């Protein structure tokens, strides 16, 4: 048995060509977005507001250097969705207080409805290629 192990050499068809592929690495810079992709990702940043600030943050961090419209609109969406997301989290925790929990639960639902409706309106405008500015936005991220 030891004799067969010593004589065993991998055949090319058994484990590929027998050579490791050369690692090329990642490209230095990502390609810029086309106009339609720029508009698409900007729209998704606004629609992502329905799910709180996380989608807008991800789109901003990934695509801010690849498309000017996406950078502008994802920053706008992030500035809009971050404060209500924090407020909704606080109100959600307060909704567990026995006496006033129902009030805070309704308030939390109203916050989500306001953000969702505003995000859909902004997404529709952005999909048409028009920049959108939320009426009540702190614009903390420059």
CSV table of N, CA and C in Angstrom, one decimal:
chain,number,residue,atom,x,y,z
A,1,UNK,N,0.8,-1.2,0.0
A,1,UNK,CA,0.0,0.0,0.0
A,1,UNK,C,0.9,1.3,0.0
A,2,UNK,N,1.9,1.2,0.7
A,2,UNK,CA,2.8,2.4,0.7
A,2,UNK,C,3.5,2.6,-0.6
A,3,UNK,N,3.6,1.5,-1.4
A,3,UNK,CA,4.2,1.6,-2.7
A,3,UNK,C,3.3,2.3,-3.6
A,4,UNK,N,2.0,2.2,-3.5
A,4,UNK,CA,1.1,2.9,-4.4
A,4,UNK,C,1.0,4.3,-4.1
A,5,UNK,N,1.1,4.7,-2.9
A,5,UNK,CA,1.1,6.1,-2.5
A,5,UNK,C,2.3,6.9,-3.0
A,6,UNK,N,3.4,6.3,-3.0
A,6,UNK,CA,4.6,6.9,-3.5
A,6,UNK,C,4.6,7.1,-5.0
A,7,UNK,N,4.0,6.2,-5.7
A,7,UNK,CA,4.0,6.3,-7.1
A,7,UNK,C,2.8,7.1,-7.7
A,8,UNK,N,1.9,7.5,-6.8
A,8,UNK,CA,0.7,8.2,-7.3
A,8,UNK,C,1.1,9.7,-7.5
A,9,UNK,N,0.8,10.1,-8.7
A,9,UNK,CA,1.0,11.5,-9.1
A,9,UNK,C,-0.3,12.0,-9.7
A,10,UNK,N,-0.7,13.2,-9.4
A,10,UNK,CA,-2.0,13.7,-9.9
A,10,UNK,C,-1.9,13.8,-11.4
A,11,UNK,N,-2.9,13.4,-12.1
A,11,UNK,CA,-3.0,13.5,-13.5
A,11,UNK,C,-3.7,14.9,-13.8
A,12,UNK,N,-3.4,15.5,-15.0
A,12,UNK,CA,-4.0,16.8,-15.3
A,12,UNK,C,-5.5,16.8,-15.2
A,13,UNK,N,-6.2,15.7,-15.6
A,13,UNK,CA,-7.6,15.7,-15.6
A,13,UNK,C,-8.2,15.4,-14.2
A,14,UNK,N,-7.4,15.0,-13.3
A,14,UNK,CA,-7.8,14.7,-12.0
A,14,UNK,C,-8.0,15.9,-11.1
A,15,UNK,N,-7.0,16.8,-11.2
A,15,UNK,CA,-7.1,18.0,-10.3
A,15,UNK,C,-6.8,19.3,-11.2
A,16,UNK,N,-7.4,19.3,-12.3
A,16,UNK,CA,-7.1,20.5,-13.2
A,16,UNK,C,-5.8,20.3,-13.9
A,17,UNK,N,-5.2,21.4,-14.3
A,17,UNK,CA,-4.0,21.4,-15.1
A,17,UNK,C,-2.7,21.1,-14.2
A,18,UNK,N,-2.9,21.1,-13.0
A,18,UNK,CA,-1.7,20.9,-12.1
A,18,UNK,C,-1.0,22.2,-11.7
A,19,UNK,N,-1.5,23.3,-12.3
A,19,UNK,CA,-0.9,24.6,-12.0
A,19,UNK,C,-1.9,25.4,-11.4
A,20,UNK,N,-1.4,26.2,-10.5
A,20,UNK,CA,-2.3,27.2,-9.8
A,20,UNK,C,-2.5,28.4,-10.7
A,21,UNK,N,-3.8,28.9,-10.7
A,21,UNK,CA,-4.0,30.1,-11.5
A,21,UNK,C,-3.3,31.3,-10.8
A,22,UNK,N,-2.8,32.2,-11.6
A,22,UNK,CA,-2.1,33.4,-11.1
A,22,UNK,C,-3.2,34.4,-10.6
A,23,UNK,N,-3.0,34.9,-9.4
A,23,UNK,CA,-3.9,35.8,-8.8
A,23,UNK,C,-3.7,37.2,-9.4
A,24,UNK,N,-4.8,37.7,-10.0
A,24,UNK,CA,-4.7,39.0,-10.7
A,24,UNK,C,-4.9,40.2,-9.8
A,25,UNK,N,-5.7,40.0,-8.7
A,25,UNK,CA,-6.0,41.1,-7.8
A,25,UNK,C,-7.2,41.9,-8.3
A,26,UNK,N,-7.7,42.8,-7.5
A,26,UNK,CA,-8.9,43.6,-7.8
A,26,UNK,C,-8.4,44.8,-8.6
A,27,UNK,N,-9.3,45.3,-9.5
A,27,UNK,CA,-8.9,46.5,-10.2
A,27,UNK,C,-8.8,47.7,-9.2
A,28,UNK,N,-7.9,48.6,-9.6
A,28,UNK,CA,-7.6,49.7,-8.7
A,28,UNK,C,-8.8,50.6,-8.5
A,29,UNK,N,-9.5,50.9,-9.6
A,29,UNK,CA,-10.7,51.8,-9.5
A,29,UNK,C,-11.9,51.1,-10.1
A,30,UNK,N,-13.0,51.3,-9.5
A,30,UNK,CA,-14.3,50.8,-10.1
A,30,UNK,C,-14.7,51.6,-11.3
A,31,UNK,N,-15.3,51.1,-12.2
A,31,UNK,CA,-15.8,51.8,-13.4
A,31,UNK,C,-16.9,52.8,-13.0
A,32,UNK,N,-16.9,54.0,-13.6
A,32,UNK,CA,-18.0,54.9,-13.4
A,32,UNK,C,-19.3,54.3,-13.9
A,33,UNK,N,-20.4,54.8,-13.2
A,33,UNK,CA,-21.7,54.3,-13.6
A,33,UNK,C,-22.1,55.0,-14.9
A,34,UNK,N,-22.9,54.3,-15.7
A,34,UNK,CA,-23.5,55.0,-16.9
A,34,UNK,C,-24.7,55.9,-16.3
A,35,UNK,N,-25.2,56.7,-17.2
A,35,UNK,CA,-26.3,57.6,-16.8
A,35,UNK,C,-27.5,56.8,-16.3
A,36,UNK,N,-27.9,55.7,-16.9
A,36,UNK,CA,-29.0,55.0,-16.5
A,36,UNK,C,-28.7,54.3,-15.1
A,37,UNK,N,-27.5,53.7,-15.0
A,37,UNK,CA,-27.2,53.1,-13.7
A,37,UNK,C,-27.1,54.1,-12.6
A,38,UNK,N,-26.6,55.3,-12.9
A,38,UNK,CA,-26.5,56.4,-11.9
A,38,UNK,C,-27.9,56.7,-11.4
A,39,UNK,N,-28.8,56.8,-12.3
A,39,UNK,CA,-30.2,57.1,-11.9
A,39,UNK,C,-30.8,56.0,-11.2
A,40,UNK,N,-30.5,54.7,-11.6
A,40,UNK,CA,-31.1,53.5,-11.0
A,40,UNK,C,-30.6,53.4,-9.5
A,41,UNK,N,-29.4,53.6,-9.2
A,41,UNK,CA,-28.9,53.5,-7.9
A,41,UNK,C,-29.3,54.6,-7.0
A,42,UNK,N,-29.4,55.8,-7.6
A,42,UNK,CA,-30.0,56.9,-6.8
A,42,UNK,C,-31.4,56.7,-6.4
A,43,UNK,N,-32.2,56.1,-7.4
A,43,UNK,CA,-33.6,55.7,-7.1
A,43,UNK,C,-33.7,54.7,-6.0
A,44,UNK,N,-32.8,53.7,-6.0
A,44,UNK,CA,-32.8,52.6,-5.0
A,44,UNK,C,-32.4,53.2,-3.7
A,45,UNK,N,-31.6,54.2,-3.6
A,45,UNK,CA,-31.2,54.8,-2.3
A,45,UNK,C,-32.4,55.4,-1.7
A,46,UNK,N,-33.3,56.0,-2.5
A,46,UNK,CA,-34.5,56.6,-1.9
A,46,UNK,C,-35.5,55.5,-1.5
A,47,UNK,N,-35.7,54.6,-2.4
A,47,UNK,CA,-36.7,53.5,-2.1
A,47,UNK,C,-36.2,52.7,-0.9
A,48,UNK,N,-34.9,52.6,-0.7
A,48,UNK,CA,-34.4,51.9,0.5
A,48,UNK,C,-34.7,52.5,1.8
A,49,UNK,N,-35.2,53.7,1.8
A,49,UNK,CA,-35.6,54.4,3.0
A,49,UNK,C,-36.8,53.7,3.7
A,50,UNK,N,-37.5,52.9,2.9
A,50,UNK,CA,-38.6,52.1,3.5
A,50,UNK,C,-38.0,51.1,4.5
A,51,UNK,N,-36.8,50.7,4.3
A,51,UNK,CA,-36.1,49.7,5.3
A,51,UNK,C,-35.2,50.4,6.2
A,52,UNK,N,-35.4,51.7,6.5
A,52,UNK,CA,-34.6,52.5,7.4
A,52,UNK,C,-33.4,53.1,6.6
A,53,UNK,N,-32.3,53.4,7.4
A,53,UNK,CA,-31.2,54.1,6.8
A,53,UNK,C,-30.1,53.2,6.2
A,54,UNK,N,-30.2,51.9,6.4
A,54,UNK,CA,-29.1,51.0,6.0
A,54,UNK,C,-28.9,50.9,4.5
A,55,UNK,N,-30.0,50.7,3.7
A,55,UNK,CA,-29.8,50.7,2.2
A,55,UNK,C,-29.1,52.0,1.7
A,56,UNK,N,-29.6,53.1,2.2
A,56,UNK,CA,-29.0,54.4,1.7
A,56,UNK,C,-27.6,54.5,2.1
A,57,UNK,N,-27.2,54.0,3.3
A,57,UNK,CA,-25.8,54.1,3.7
A,57,UNK,C,-24.9,53.2,2.9
A,58,UNK,N,-25.4,52.0,2.6
A,58,UNK,CA,-24.6,51.0,1.8
A,58,UNK,C,-24.4,51.6,0.4
A,59,UNK,N,-25.5,52.1,-0.2
A,59,UNK,CA,-25.4,52.7,-1.6
A,59,UNK,C,-24.5,53.9,-1.6
A,60,UNK,N,-24.6,54.7,-0.6
A,60,UNK,CA,-23.7,55.9,-0.5
A,60,UNK,C,-22.2,55.5,-0.4
A,61,UNK,N,-21.9,54.5,0.5
A,61,UNK,CA,-20.5,54.1,0.7
A,61,UNK,C,-20.0,53.4,-0.6
A,62,UNK,N,-20.8,52.6,-1.3
A,62,UNK,CA,-20.3,51.8,-2.4
A,62,UNK,C,-20.2,52.7,-3.7
A,63,UNK,N,-21.2,53.5,-3.9
A,63,UNK,CA,-21.3,54.2,-5.2
A,63,UNK,C,-21.0,55.7,-5.2
A,64,UNK,N,-20.6,56.3,-4.1
A,64,UNK,CA,-20.5,57.7,-4.1
A,64,UNK,C,-19.4,58.2,-5.0
A,65,UNK,N,-18.4,57.4,-5.3
A,65,UNK,CA,-17.3,57.9,-6.1
A,65,UNK,C,-17.5,57.4,-7.6
A,66,UNK,N,-18.6,56.7,-7.8
A,66,UNK,CA,-18.8,56.2,-9.2
A,66,UNK,C,-19.8,57.0,-10.0
A,67,UNK,N,-20.7,57.7,-9.3
A,67,UNK,CA,-21.7,58.5,-10.1
A,67,UNK,C,-22.1,59.7,-9.3
A,68,UNK,N,-22.1,60.9,-9.9
A,68,UNK,CA,-22.5,62.1,-9.2
A,68,UNK,C,-23.9,62.2,-8.7
A,69,UNK,N,-24.8,61.7,-9.5
A,69,UNK,CA,-26.3,61.7,-9.2
A,69,UNK,C,-26.5,60.7,-8.0
A,70,UNK,N,-25.9,59.6,-8.1
A,70,UNK,CA,-26.0,58.6,-7.0
A,70,UNK,C,-25.5,59.2,-5.7
A,71,UNK,N,-24.3,59.8,-5.8
A,71,UNK,CA,-23.7,60.4,-4.6
A,71,UNK,C,-24.6,61.4,-3.9
A,72,UNK,N,-25.1,62.3,-4.8
A,72,UNK,CA,-26.0,63.4,-4.3
A,72,UNK,C,-27.2,62.8,-3.7
A,73,UNK,N,-27.9,61.9,-4.4
A,73,UNK,CA,-29.2,61.5,-3.9
A,73,UNK,C,-29.1,60.5,-2.8
A,74,UNK,N,-28.1,59.6,-2.7
A,74,UNK,CA,-27.9,58.7,-1.6
A,74,UNK,C,-27.6,59.4,-0.3
A,75,UNK,N,-26.8,60.5,-0.5
A,75,UNK,CA,-26.5,61.4,0.7
A,75,UNK,C,-27.8,62.0,1.2
A,76,UNK,N,-28.6,62.5,0.3
A,76,UNK,CA,-29.9,63.1,0.7
A,76,UNK,C,-30.8,62.1,1.4
A,77,UNK,N,-30.9,60.9,0.8
A,77,UNK,CA,-31.7,59.9,1.4
A,77,UNK,C,-31.2,59.4,2.8
A,78,UNK,N,-29.8,59.3,2.9
A,78,UNK,CA,-29.2,59.0,4.2
A,78,UNK,C,-29.5,60.1,5.2
A,79,UNK,N,-29.3,61.3,4.8
A,79,UNK,CA,-29.6,62.4,5.8
A,79,UNK,C,-31.1,62.4,6.2
A,80,UNK,N,-32.0,62.0,5.3
A,80,UNK,CA,-33.4,62.0,5.7
A,80,UNK,C,-33.7,60.8,6.5
A,81,UNK,N,-33.2,59.6,6.2
A,81,UNK,CA,-33.7,58.4,6.9
A,81,UNK,C,-33.0,58.2,8.3
A,82,UNK,N,-31.8,58.7,8.5
A,82,UNK,CA,-31.1,58.4,9.7
A,82,UNK,C,-31.8,58.9,11.0
A,83,UNK,N,-32.2,60.2,11.1
A,83,UNK,CA,-32.9,60.7,12.3
A,83,UNK,C,-34.2,59.9,12.6
A,84,UNK,N,-35.1,59.7,11.6
A,84,UNK,CA,-36.3,59.0,11.9
A,84,UNK,C,-36.0,57.5,12.3
A,85,UNK,N,-35.0,56.9,11.8
A,85,UNK,CA,-34.6,55.5,12.2
A,85,UNK,C,-34.2,55.5,13.6
A,86,UNK,N,-33.4,56.5,14.1
A,86,UNK,CA,-33.0,56.5,15.5
A,86,UNK,C,-34.2,56.8,16.4
A,87,UNK,N,-35.1,57.7,15.9
A,87,UNK,CA,-36.3,58.0,16.7
A,87,UNK,C,-37.2,56.8,16.8
A,88,UNK,N,-37.4,56.1,15.7
A,88,UNK,CA,-38.2,54.9,15.7
A,88,UNK,C,-37.7,53.9,16.6
A,89,UNK,N,-36.4,53.7,16.7
A,89,UNK,CA,-35.8,52.7,17.6
A,89,UNK,C,-36.1,53.1,19.1
A,90,UNK,N,-35.9,54.4,19.4
A,90,UNK,CA,-36.2,54.9,20.7
A,90,UNK,C,-37.7,54.7,21.1
A,91,UNK,N,-38.6,55.1,20.1
A,91,UNK,CA,-40.0,55.0,20.3
A,91,UNK,C,-40.4,53.5,20.5
A,92,UNK,N,-39.8,52.6,19.7
A,92,UNK,CA,-40.1,51.2,19.8
A,92,UNK,C,-39.7,50.7,21.2
A,93,UNK,N,-38.6,51.1,21.7
A,93,UNK,CA,-38.2,50.7,23.1
A,93,UNK,C,-39.2,51.2,24.1
A,94,UNK,N,-39.7,52.5,23.9
A,94,UNK,CA,-40.7,53.1,24.8
A,94,UNK,C,-42.0,52.4,24.7
A,95,UNK,N,-42.3,51.7,23.6
A,95,UNK,CA,-43.6,51.1,23.4
A,95,UNK,C,-43.8,49.9,24.3
A,96,UNK,N,-42.7,49.4,25.0
A,96,UNK,CA,-42.8,48.3,25.9
A,96,UNK,C,-43.2,48.8,27.3
A,97,UNK,N,-43.4,50.1,27.6
A,97,UNK,CA,-43.8,50.6,28.9
A,97,UNK,C,-45.3,50.3,28.9
A,98,UNK,N,-45.7,49.6,30.0
A,98,UNK,CA,-47.1,49.1,30.1
A,98,UNK,C,-48.2,50.1,29.9
A,99,UNK,N,-48.2,51.3,30.5
A,99,UNK,CA,-49.3,52.2,30.5
A,99,UNK,C,-49.4,53.0,29.2
A,100,UNK,N,-48.2,53.4,28.7
A,100,UNK,CA,-48.2,54.3,27.5
A,100,UNK,C,-47.7,53.6,26.3
A,101,UNK,N,-47.5,52.3,26.3
A,101,UNK,CA,-46.9,51.5,25.2
A,101,UNK,C,-47.7,51.6,24.0
A,102,UNK,N,-49.0,51.6,24.1
A,102,UNK,CA,-49.9,51.7,22.9
A,102,UNK,C,-49.7,53.0,22.1
A,103,UNK,N,-49.6,54.1,22.9
A,103,UNK,CA,-49.3,55.4,22.2
A,103,UNK,C,-48.0,55.4,21.5
A,104,UNK,N,-47.0,54.9,22.1
A,104,UNK,CA,-45.7,54.8,21.4
A,104,UNK,C,-45.7,53.9,20.2
A,105,UNK,N,-46.4,52.8,20.3
A,105,UNK,CA,-46.5,51.9,19.2
A,105,UNK,C,-47.2,52.6,18.0
A,106,UNK,N,-48.2,53.3,18.2
A,106,UNK,CA,-48.9,54.1,17.1
A,106,UNK,C,-47.9,55.1,16.6
A,107,UNK,N,-47.2,55.8,17.5
A,107,UNK,CA,-46.3,56.8,17.0
A,107,UNK,C,-45.2,56.2,16.2
A,108,UNK,N,-44.7,55.0,16.5
A,108,UNK,CA,-43.7,54.3,15.7
A,108,UNK,C,-44.2,54.0,14.3
A,109,UNK,N,-45.5,53.5,14.3
A,109,UNK,CA,-46.1,53.3,13.0
A,109,UNK,C,-46.2,54.5,12.1
A,110,UNK,N,-46.6,55.6,12.8
A,110,UNK,CA,-46.7,56.9,12.0
A,110,UNK,C,-45.3,57.4,11.5
A,111,UNK,N,-44.3,57.2,12.3
A,111,UNK,CA,-42.9,57.5,11.8
A,111,UNK,C,-42.6,56.7,10.5
A,112,UNK,N,-42.9,55.4,10.6
A,112,UNK,CA,-42.5,54.5,9.5
A,112,UNK,C,-43.4,54.9,8.2
A,113,UNK,N,-44.7,55.2,8.4
A,113,UNK,CA,-45.5,55.6,7.3
A,113,UNK,C,-45.0,56.9,6.7
A,114,UNK,N,-44.6,57.8,7.5
A,114,UNK,CA,-44.1,59.1,6.9
A,114,UNK,C,-42.8,58.9,6.1
A,115,UNK,N,-41.9,58.1,6.7
A,115,UNK,CA,-40.6,57.8,6.0
A,115,UNK,C,-40.9,57.0,4.7
A,116,UNK,N,-41.8,56.0,4.8
A,116,UNK,CA,-42.1,55.2,3.6
A,116,UNK,C,-42.7,56.0,2.5
A,117,UNK,N,-43.7,56.8,2.8
A,117,UNK,CA,-44.3,57.7,1.8
A,117,UNK,C,-43.4,58.7,1.2
A,118,UNK,N,-42.6,59.3,2.0
A,118,UNK,CA,-41.6,60.3,1.5
A,118,UNK,C,-40.5,59.6,0.7
A,119,UNK,N,-40.1,58.4,1.0
A,119,UNK,CA,-39.1,57.7,0.3
A,119,UNK,C,-39.7,57.3,-1.1
A,120,UNK,N,-40.9,56.9,-1.2
A,120,UNK,CA,-41.5,56.5,-2.4
A,120,UNK,C,-41.6,57.7,-3.3
A,121,UNK,N,-42.1,58.8,-2.8
A,121,UNK,CA,-42.2,60.1,-3.6
A,121,UNK,C,-40.8,60.5,-4.1
A,122,UNK,N,-39.8,60.4,-3.3
A,122,UNK,CA,-38.5,60.8,-3.7
A,122,UNK,C,-37.9,59.8,-4.7
A,123,UNK,N,-38.2,58.5,-4.6
A,123,UNK,CA,-37.7,57.5,-5.5
A,123,UNK,C,-38.4,57.7,-6.9
A,124,UNK,N,-39.6,58.1,-6.9
A,124,UNK,CA,-40.3,58.3,-8.2
A,124,UNK,C,-39.7,59.5,-8.9
A,125,UNK,N,-39.5,60.6,-8.2
A,125,UNK,CA,-38.9,61.8,-8.7
A,125,UNK,C,-37.5,61.5,-9.2
A,126,UNK,N,-36.8,60.8,-8.4
A,126,UNK,CA,-35.4,60.5,-8.8
A,126,UNK,C,-35.3,59.6,-10.0
A,127,UNK,N,-36.2,58.7,-10.2
A,127,UNK,CA,-36.3,57.8,-11.3
A,127,UNK,C,-36.6,58.6,-12.6
A,128,UNK,N,-37.2,59.7,-12.5
A,128,UNK,CA,-37.5,60.6,-13.6
A,128,UNK,C,-36.2,61.4,-14.0
A,129,UNK,N,-35.2,61.3,-13.2
A,129,UNK,CA,-34.0,62.0,-13.4
A,129,UNK,C,-33.9,63.4,-12.8
A,130,UNK,N,-34.9,63.7,-11.9
A,130,UNK,CA,-34.9,64.9,-11.2
A,130,UNK,C,-34.4,64.8,-9.8
A,131,UNK,N,-33.5,65.6,-9.3
A,131,UNK,CA,-33.0,65.5,-7.9
A,131,UNK,C,-34.2,65.9,-7.0
A,132,UNK,N,-34.2,65.2,-5.8
A,132,UNK,CA,-35.3,65.4,-4.9
A,132,UNK,C,-34.7,65.9,-3.6
A,133,UNK,N,-35.4,66.9,-3.0
A,133,UNK,CA,-35.0,67.4,-1.7
A,133,UNK,C,-36.2,67.2,-0.7
A,134,UNK,N,-35.9,66.5,0.3
A,134,UNK,CA,-37.0,66.2,1.3
A,134,UNK,C,-37.3,67.6,2.0
A,135,UNK,N,-38.6,67.8,2.3
A,135,UNK,CA,-39.0,69.0,3.0
A,135,UNK,C,-38.4,69.2,4.4
A,136,UNK,N,-38.3,68.1,5.2
A,136,UNK,CA,-37.7,68.2,6.5
A,136,UNK,C,-36.5,67.3,6.5
A,137,UNK,N,-35.3,67.9,6.3
A,137,UNK,CA,-34.1,67.1,6.3
A,137,UNK,C,-33.0,67.9,7.0
A,138,UNK,N,-32.3,67.2,7.9
A,138,UNK,CA,-31.2,67.9,8.6
A,138,UNK,C,-29.9,68.1,7.8
A,139,UNK,N,-29.7,67.3,6.9
A,139,UNK,CA,-28.5,67.4,6.0
A,139,UNK,C,-27.2,67.5,6.9
A,140,UNK,N,-27.0,66.5,7.7
A,140,UNK,CA,-25.8,66.5,8.6
A,140,UNK,C,-24.6,65.9,7.8
A,141,UNK,N,-24.8,65.0,6.9
A,141,UNK,CA,-23.7,64.4,6.1
A,141,UNK,C,-23.5,65.3,4.9
A,142,UNK,N,-22.3,65.9,4.8
A,142,UNK,CA,-22.0,66.8,3.7
A,142,UNK,C,-21.4,66.1,2.5
